[in-house]
Amino acid sequence: MASPSHRHRHRRAPRTRRRTALVSAVVMAAAVLVVSLVVALRPGPEADTVQAKDAPVAATGVSASPTASKPEPKPKPKRSTAAASPTASPTAKKPATTPSKRPSPETAPEPARQAAAASGSAPLAGRIKPGVTYDGVATHYDAADGDGACSFGPSPDLMIAAMNTTDYETSKACGAYLLVRATNGASVTVRITNECPAPCAPGQLDLSKQAFAKLAALSAGEIKITWSLLSPSTSDTISIRYKTGSTRYWCGIQAIGHRNPLARLEVGTGSGWRQLTRTEYNYFLSPDGTGCGGPLRLTDIYGEQLTVEGIAVRPDAVQATRVQFGRH
């Protein structure tokens, strides 16, 4: 039989081992806590990643070229060096020119301008804008009776001109009044009734002999000029003409004698207005007959609208109206 003291030591031994194990566990937990705090407080790899991403952006901004967004200089318009022949056929409706590739209206440069910006009062203006002075050259041709590509017919006077193809702009220049000035101080007012194909350059006008003679001797052939759009004083009213072959099922319509360049011609459809397509020969076409013989609405480049009614489909007849655009 074991002695009491031996039994006592036998019972205390487990408590000592448990106490030792508990102390060890506490020490280990403390060590883990310290290690966790060190790891948590240390800068992580994400911070390095963000810094690496930010660095190239800053570098790009610094090294960007200051001239990268500078616009290309606008090319100056080409000048024609060939004067119109003073012996052109008196029956020719277009100026005689040397065959050459016609400049594309989409890519051809605009005429040189002396004014910095165009007037904002003509929202429907095309290349030719009020308040702008254009540089160019003038040549001359035998205008005969004054008829030309604009299909106006014989002109009541021969103070007229042919516009280069680029600024003719699919007949949008037809009927425009221009003040033309030579470098010697002489000036003349002309109306656009014709088109001058290549080699006429943007900004160039081919004047009738009568108009050119107001600026210089015909022997000069070609002179430097400036020109600008006019809205002249006039007591005349606008006239309407239906094209040859027009009926109620197909028609071409033309406005004649408008003070300001015409921007749009529309026909009434009963449910509103329909804009007609403009041709190079200065008629507005209704290929399916819509609006032929009905009310018309004319709009100039300044946005003024005039309504005309009572114009019958009478091909080739010039029918007067009682309206005219306002002066600007």
Short mmCIF file of C-alpha atoms in Angstrom, two decimals:
data_model
loop_
_atom_site.label_atom_id
_atom_site.label_comp_id
_atom_site.label_asym_id
_atom_site.label_seq_id
_atom_site.Cartn_x
_atom_site.Cartn_y
_atom_site.Cartn_z
CA MET A 1 0.00 0.00 0.00
CA ALA A 2 1.32 3.35 -1.06
CA SER A 3 2.14 5.91 1.56
CA PRO A 4 -0.03 9.09 1.89
CA SER A 5 2.80 11.33 0.84
CA HIS A 6 3.23 9.35 -2.33
CA ARG A 7 -0.44 9.61 -3.15
CA HIS A 8 -0.33 13.37 -2.56
CA ARG A 9 2.59 13.80 -4.99
CA HIS A 10 0.74 11.62 -7.49
CA ARG A 11 -2.33 13.92 -7.36
CA ARG A 12 -0.30 17.19 -7.69
CA ALA A 13 1.73 16.12 -10.69
CA PRO A 14 -1.15 16.59 -13.24
CA ARG A 15 -1.92 20.09 -11.96
CA THR A 16 1.73 21.10 -12.49
CA ARG A 17 1.70 19.82 -16.07
CA ARG A 18 -1.56 21.63 -16.83
CA ARG A 19 -0.18 24.86 -15.41
CA THR A 20 2.94 24.53 -17.58
CA ALA A 21 0.85 23.83 -20.69
CA LEU A 22 -1.34 26.86 -19.98
CA VAL A 23 1.66 29.15 -19.62
CA SER A 24 3.09 27.84 -22.89
CA ALA A 25 -0.19 28.46 -24.67
CA VAL A 26 -0.33 32.06 -23.38
CA VAL A 27 3.25 32.70 -24.51
CA MET A 28 2.51 31.28 -27.97
CA ALA A 29 -0.65 33.38 -28.31
CA ALA A 30 1.27 36.52 -27.37
CA ALA A 31 3.95 35.72 -29.93
CA VAL A 32 1.34 35.19 -32.64
CA LEU A 33 -0.30 38.51 -31.71
CA VAL A 34 2.99 40.40 -31.97
CA VAL A 35 3.78 38.83 -35.33
CA SER A 36 0.30 39.69 -36.61
CA LEU A 37 0.70 43.33 -35.55
CA VAL A 38 4.06 43.58 -37.31
CA VAL A 39 2.66 42.12 -40.51
CA ALA A 40 -0.42 44.36 -40.39
CA LEU A 41 1.60 47.53 -39.89
CA ARG A 42 4.05 46.72 -42.68
CA PRO A 43 3.25 48.42 -46.16
CA GLY A 44 1.62 45.78 -48.37
CA PRO A 45 2.27 44.96 -52.03
CA GLU A 46 -0.92 46.75 -53.10
CA ALA A 47 0.55 50.12 -52.20
CA ASP A 48 3.56 49.36 -54.35
CA THR A 49 1.26 48.34 -57.17
CA VAL A 50 -0.74 51.61 -57.00
CA GLN A 51 2.42 53.64 -57.00
CA ALA A 52 3.68 51.76 -60.01
CA LYS A 53 0.45 52.45 -61.88
CA ASP A 54 0.45 56.15 -61.06
CA ALA A 55 4.05 56.76 -62.11
CA PRO A 56 3.63 56.34 -65.92
CA VAL A 57 0.61 58.67 -66.01
CA ALA A 58 2.57 61.46 -64.42
CA ALA A 59 5.46 60.85 -66.77
CA THR A 60 3.17 60.98 -69.85
CA GLY A 61 1.74 64.33 -68.84
CA VAL A 62 5.17 65.85 -68.48
CA SER A 63 6.54 64.55 -71.76
CA ALA A 64 3.49 65.43 -73.94
CA SER A 65 4.49 67.53 -76.94
CA PRO A 66 3.09 71.09 -76.71
CA THR A 67 2.59 71.14 -80.48
CA ALA A 68 0.73 67.84 -80.79
CA SER A 69 -2.72 69.44 -81.07
CA LYS A 70 -1.72 72.41 -83.22
CA PRO A 71 -3.99 72.51 -86.32
CA GLU A 72 -2.53 72.18 -89.78
CA PRO A 73 -2.24 75.53 -91.58
CA LYS A 74 -5.05 76.02 -94.10
CA PRO A 75 -3.67 75.98 -97.66
CA LYS A 76 -4.15 79.15 -99.64
CA PRO A 77 -6.35 78.92 -102.71
CA LYS A 78 -4.63 78.38 -106.02
CA ARG A 79 -4.70 81.25 -108.44
CA SER A 80 -5.45 80.81 -112.10
CA THR A 81 -2.77 82.25 -114.35
CA ALA A 82 -4.62 81.85 -117.64
CA ALA A 83 -6.72 84.85 -118.68
CA ALA A 84 -10.03 84.21 -120.43
CA SER A 85 -9.80 84.55 -124.19
CA PRO A 86 -11.20 87.86 -125.46
CA THR A 87 -12.20 86.07 -128.66
CA ALA A 88 -14.49 83.53 -127.03
CA SER A 89 -17.50 82.49 -129.08
CA PRO A 90 -20.37 84.96 -128.59
CA THR A 91 -22.81 82.06 -128.32
CA ALA A 92 -20.96 80.27 -125.53
CA LYS A 93 -22.83 80.36 -122.25
CA LYS A 94 -19.89 79.23 -120.15
CA PRO A 95 -16.44 80.83 -120.18
CA ALA A 96 -13.88 79.16 -122.42
CA THR A 97 -11.22 77.56 -120.27
CA THR A 98 -8.30 75.18 -120.69
CA PRO A 99 -9.34 71.59 -119.78
CA SER A 100 -8.14 70.77 -116.31
CA LYS A 101 -9.14 68.63 -113.37
CA ARG A 102 -12.04 70.27 -111.56
CA PRO A 103 -11.36 70.93 -107.87
CA SER A 104 -13.53 68.95 -105.48
CA PRO A 105 -15.90 71.19 -103.47
CA GLU A 106 -15.38 68.91 -100.46
CA THR A 107 -11.60 69.27 -100.41
CA ALA A 108 -10.91 72.60 -102.08
CA PRO A 109 -9.72 75.35 -99.72
CA GLU A 110 -11.97 78.31 -99.10
CA PRO A 111 -11.03 81.68 -100.64
CA ALA A 112 -8.60 83.75 -98.60
CA ARG A 113 -10.39 86.06 -96.21
CA GLN A 114 -9.55 89.49 -94.97
CA ALA A 115 -12.20 89.33 -92.25
CA ALA A 116 -11.47 87.05 -89.33
CA ALA A 117 -14.96 85.53 -89.11
CA ALA A 118 -18.20 85.50 -91.01
CA SER A 119 -21.30 87.30 -89.88
CA GLY A 120 -23.46 85.17 -87.62
CA SER A 121 -26.64 86.72 -89.03
CA ALA A 122 -26.81 84.36 -92.04
CA PRO A 123 -27.18 80.86 -90.59
CA LEU A 124 -28.05 79.29 -93.96
CA ALA A 125 -25.14 80.76 -95.91
CA GLY A 126 -22.78 78.37 -97.64
CA ARG A 127 -19.21 79.21 -98.64
CA ILE A 128 -20.14 82.81 -99.51
CA LYS A 129 -21.03 84.63 -96.30
CA PRO A 130 -22.02 88.24 -95.63
CA GLY A 131 -19.55 90.41 -93.79
CA VAL A 132 -16.53 88.63 -95.31
CA THR A 133 -14.16 90.03 -97.93
CA TYR A 134 -12.62 87.43 -100.22
CA ASP A 135 -9.33 87.66 -102.13
CA GLY A 136 -9.10 86.38 -105.69
CA VAL A 137 -8.43 87.23 -109.30
CA ALA A 138 -10.73 88.41 -112.06
CA THR A 139 -10.63 87.33 -115.70
CA HIS A 140 -13.17 88.11 -118.42
CA TYR A 141 -15.27 86.36 -121.05
CA ASP A 142 -17.77 87.20 -123.77
CA ALA A 143 -21.08 86.91 -121.92
CA ALA A 144 -23.22 87.29 -125.08
CA ASP A 145 -26.81 87.86 -123.86
CA GLY A 146 -25.96 87.11 -120.22
CA ASP A 147 -27.43 83.61 -120.02
CA GLY A 148 -25.38 80.95 -118.25
CA ALA A 149 -25.29 77.91 -115.99
CA CYS A 150 -27.81 79.48 -113.58
CA SER A 151 -30.48 79.18 -116.33
CA PHE A 152 -31.85 82.67 -115.71
CA GLY A 153 -32.00 83.40 -119.44
CA PRO A 154 -30.91 86.67 -121.07
CA SER A 155 -29.86 89.29 -118.55
CA PRO A 156 -31.39 92.79 -118.51
CA ASP A 157 -27.84 94.14 -118.11
CA LEU A 158 -24.39 92.66 -118.51
CA MET A 159 -22.92 93.57 -115.13
CA ILE A 160 -22.66 89.85 -114.47
CA ALA A 161 -20.05 87.23 -113.57
CA ALA A 162 -19.34 83.51 -113.55
CA MET A 163 -18.40 82.02 -110.17
CA ASN A 164 -15.65 79.41 -109.85
CA THR A 165 -17.03 75.88 -109.39
CA THR A 166 -16.00 75.58 -105.74
CA ASP A 167 -17.79 78.76 -104.63
CA TYR A 168 -20.62 78.15 -107.12
CA GLU A 169 -21.57 75.38 -104.67
CA THR A 170 -24.15 73.50 -106.78
CA SER A 171 -25.77 76.77 -107.93
CA LYS A 172 -26.11 78.20 -104.41
CA ALA A 173 -24.23 81.30 -105.64
CA CYS A 174 -26.74 81.90 -108.44
CA GLY A 175 -28.35 85.32 -108.20
CA ALA A 176 -25.92 86.61 -105.57
CA TYR A 177 -24.86 90.25 -105.88
CA LEU A 178 -21.17 90.96 -105.30
CA LEU A 179 -19.18 94.14 -104.87
CA VAL A 180 -15.88 93.64 -106.70
CA ARG A 181 -12.87 95.91 -106.07
CA ALA A 182 -9.60 96.14 -107.97
CA THR A 183 -6.28 97.17 -106.43
CA ASN A 184 -6.46 100.50 -108.30
CA GLY A 185 -9.56 101.47 -106.30
CA ALA A 186 -12.13 100.87 -109.05
CA SER A 187 -15.22 98.83 -108.18
CA VAL A 188 -18.25 97.27 -109.85
CA THR A 189 -21.38 95.42 -108.67
CA VAL A 190 -22.13 92.17 -110.50
CA ARG A 191 -24.74 89.41 -110.30
CA ILE A 192 -23.76 85.75 -110.55
CA THR A 193 -25.43 84.12 -113.56
CA ASN A 194 -22.84 81.56 -114.62
CA GLU A 195 -20.25 79.03 -113.47
CA CYS A 196 -16.53 79.13 -114.27
CA PRO A 197 -15.11 75.58 -114.25
CA ALA A 198 -11.47 74.65 -113.72
CA PRO A 199 -8.90 76.12 -114.04
CA CYS A 200 -10.87 78.85 -112.25
CA ALA A 201 -9.65 78.64 -108.66
CA PRO A 202 -11.54 79.26 -105.40
CA GLY A 203 -12.01 83.01 -105.02
CA GLN A 204 -11.81 83.66 -108.76
CA LEU A 205 -14.50 85.49 -110.74
CA ASP A 206 -14.84 85.44 -114.52
CA LEU A 207 -16.46 88.77 -115.32
CA SER A 208 -18.30 89.79 -118.43
CA LYS A 209 -16.17 92.05 -120.61
CA GLN A 210 -18.45 94.93 -119.72
CA ALA A 211 -17.94 94.42 -115.98
CA PHE A 212 -14.19 93.80 -116.27
CA ALA A 213 -13.81 97.06 -118.23
CA LYS A 214 -15.08 98.94 -115.15
CA LEU A 215 -11.98 97.73 -113.28
CA ALA A 216 -9.19 97.62 -115.85
CA ALA A 217 -8.41 97.46 -119.54
CA LEU A 218 -9.38 94.18 -121.20
CA SER A 219 -5.77 93.79 -122.30
CA ALA A 220 -4.80 93.20 -118.66
CA GLY A 221 -6.39 89.76 -118.96
CA GLU A 222 -6.22 88.96 -115.23
CA ILE A 223 -6.13 91.28 -112.22
CA LYS A 224 -6.13 90.90 -108.46
CA ILE A 225 -9.44 91.69 -106.76
CA THR A 226 -11.39 91.48 -103.53
CA TRP A 227 -15.11 90.81 -103.43
CA SER A 228 -17.93 90.63 -100.90
CA LEU A 229 -21.63 89.79 -100.80
CA LEU A 230 -24.21 92.56 -101.20
CA SER A 231 -27.90 92.86 -100.33
CA PRO A 232 -28.76 95.62 -102.78
CA SER A 233 -31.61 98.07 -102.95
CA THR A 234 -34.22 97.01 -105.51
CA SER A 235 -37.85 97.65 -106.38
CA ASP A 236 -38.18 94.35 -108.22
CA THR A 237 -40.07 91.38 -106.83
CA ILE A 238 -39.27 87.68 -107.13
CA SER A 239 -40.54 85.66 -110.08
CA ILE A 240 -41.15 81.91 -110.39
CA ARG A 241 -40.58 79.73 -113.44
CA TYR A 242 -41.43 76.06 -114.04
CA LYS A 243 -38.93 74.12 -116.13
CA THR A 244 -39.61 72.80 -119.60
CA GLY A 245 -41.55 69.53 -119.37
CA SER A 246 -43.02 70.26 -115.94
CA THR A 247 -46.44 68.81 -115.12
CA ARG A 248 -48.36 67.98 -111.95
CA TYR A 249 -46.50 64.67 -111.91
CA TRP A 250 -42.94 65.99 -112.27
CA CYS A 251 -41.63 69.52 -112.12
CA GLY A 252 -38.61 71.73 -111.75
CA ILE A 253 -39.08 75.13 -110.07
CA GLN A 254 -36.84 78.19 -110.18
CA ALA A 255 -36.85 81.52 -108.35
CA ILE A 256 -35.61 84.58 -110.24
CA GLY A 257 -34.76 88.10 -109.07
CA HIS A 258 -34.22 87.41 -105.36
CA ARG A 259 -32.28 90.12 -103.55
CA ASN A 260 -30.36 87.69 -101.34
CA PRO A 261 -28.98 84.25 -102.21
CA LEU A 262 -31.65 81.57 -102.01
CA ALA A 263 -31.00 78.81 -99.49
CA ARG A 264 -34.12 76.63 -99.81
CA LEU A 265 -37.24 76.15 -101.90
CA GLU A 266 -40.09 74.10 -100.39
CA VAL A 267 -43.48 72.97 -101.65
CA GLY A 268 -46.67 72.59 -99.62
CA THR A 269 -47.85 69.00 -99.20
CA GLY A 270 -51.09 69.52 -97.23
CA SER A 271 -49.42 68.16 -94.11
CA GLY A 272 -46.42 70.49 -94.10
CA TRP A 273 -43.53 71.64 -96.26
CA ARG A 274 -41.19 69.48 -98.31
CA GLN A 275 -37.74 70.77 -99.25
CA LEU A 276 -36.78 70.15 -102.88
CA THR A 277 -33.32 69.17 -104.12
CA ARG A 278 -31.30 71.84 -105.88
CA THR A 279 -29.56 71.11 -109.18
CA GLU A 280 -26.40 72.54 -110.73
CA TYR A 281 -28.54 74.34 -113.30
CA ASN A 282 -30.43 76.18 -110.52
CA TYR A 283 -33.80 74.42 -110.53
CA PHE A 284 -35.38 72.65 -107.57
CA LEU A 285 -36.85 69.28 -108.55
CA SER A 286 -39.95 67.41 -107.41
CA PRO A 287 -39.48 64.04 -109.15
CA ASP A 288 -42.82 62.59 -108.01
CA GLY A 289 -44.86 65.73 -108.58
CA THR A 290 -45.34 66.58 -104.91
CA GLY A 291 -46.29 70.25 -104.57
CA CYS A 292 -46.21 71.01 -108.29
CA GLY A 293 -48.67 73.87 -108.82
CA GLY A 294 -49.19 74.33 -105.09
CA PRO A 295 -47.92 76.90 -102.57
CA LEU A 296 -44.19 77.54 -102.41
CA ARG A 297 -41.97 78.69 -99.56
CA LEU A 298 -38.69 80.46 -100.28
CA THR A 299 -35.94 80.91 -97.66
CA ASP A 300 -32.86 83.12 -98.07
CA ILE A 301 -29.48 82.66 -96.38
CA TYR A 302 -30.57 84.97 -93.54
CA GLY A 303 -33.46 82.65 -92.67
CA GLU A 304 -36.26 84.93 -93.95
CA GLN A 305 -39.18 82.93 -95.40
CA LEU A 306 -41.63 84.04 -98.09
CA THR A 307 -44.77 82.11 -99.02
CA VAL A 308 -45.98 82.27 -102.63
CA GLU A 309 -49.37 80.98 -103.83
CA GLY A 310 -51.28 80.96 -107.11
CA ILE A 311 -48.38 79.95 -109.35
CA ALA A 312 -49.67 77.55 -112.00
CA VAL A 313 -47.60 74.85 -113.71
CA ARG A 314 -46.80 76.77 -116.91
CA PRO A 315 -43.43 75.58 -118.27
CA ASP A 316 -40.98 78.31 -119.33
CA ALA A 317 -43.30 81.13 -118.25
CA VAL A 318 -41.87 83.73 -115.85
CA GLN A 319 -44.62 84.45 -113.32
CA ALA A 320 -44.26 87.48 -111.06
CA THR A 321 -44.99 87.48 -107.35
CA ARG A 322 -45.54 90.33 -104.94
CA VAL A 323 -42.78 89.39 -102.49
CA GLN A 324 -39.09 90.18 -102.01
CA PHE A 325 -36.55 89.41 -99.30
CA GLY A 326 -35.55 92.17 -96.91
CA ARG A 327 -32.32 94.13 -97.31
CA HIS A 328 -29.33 93.36 -95.07
#
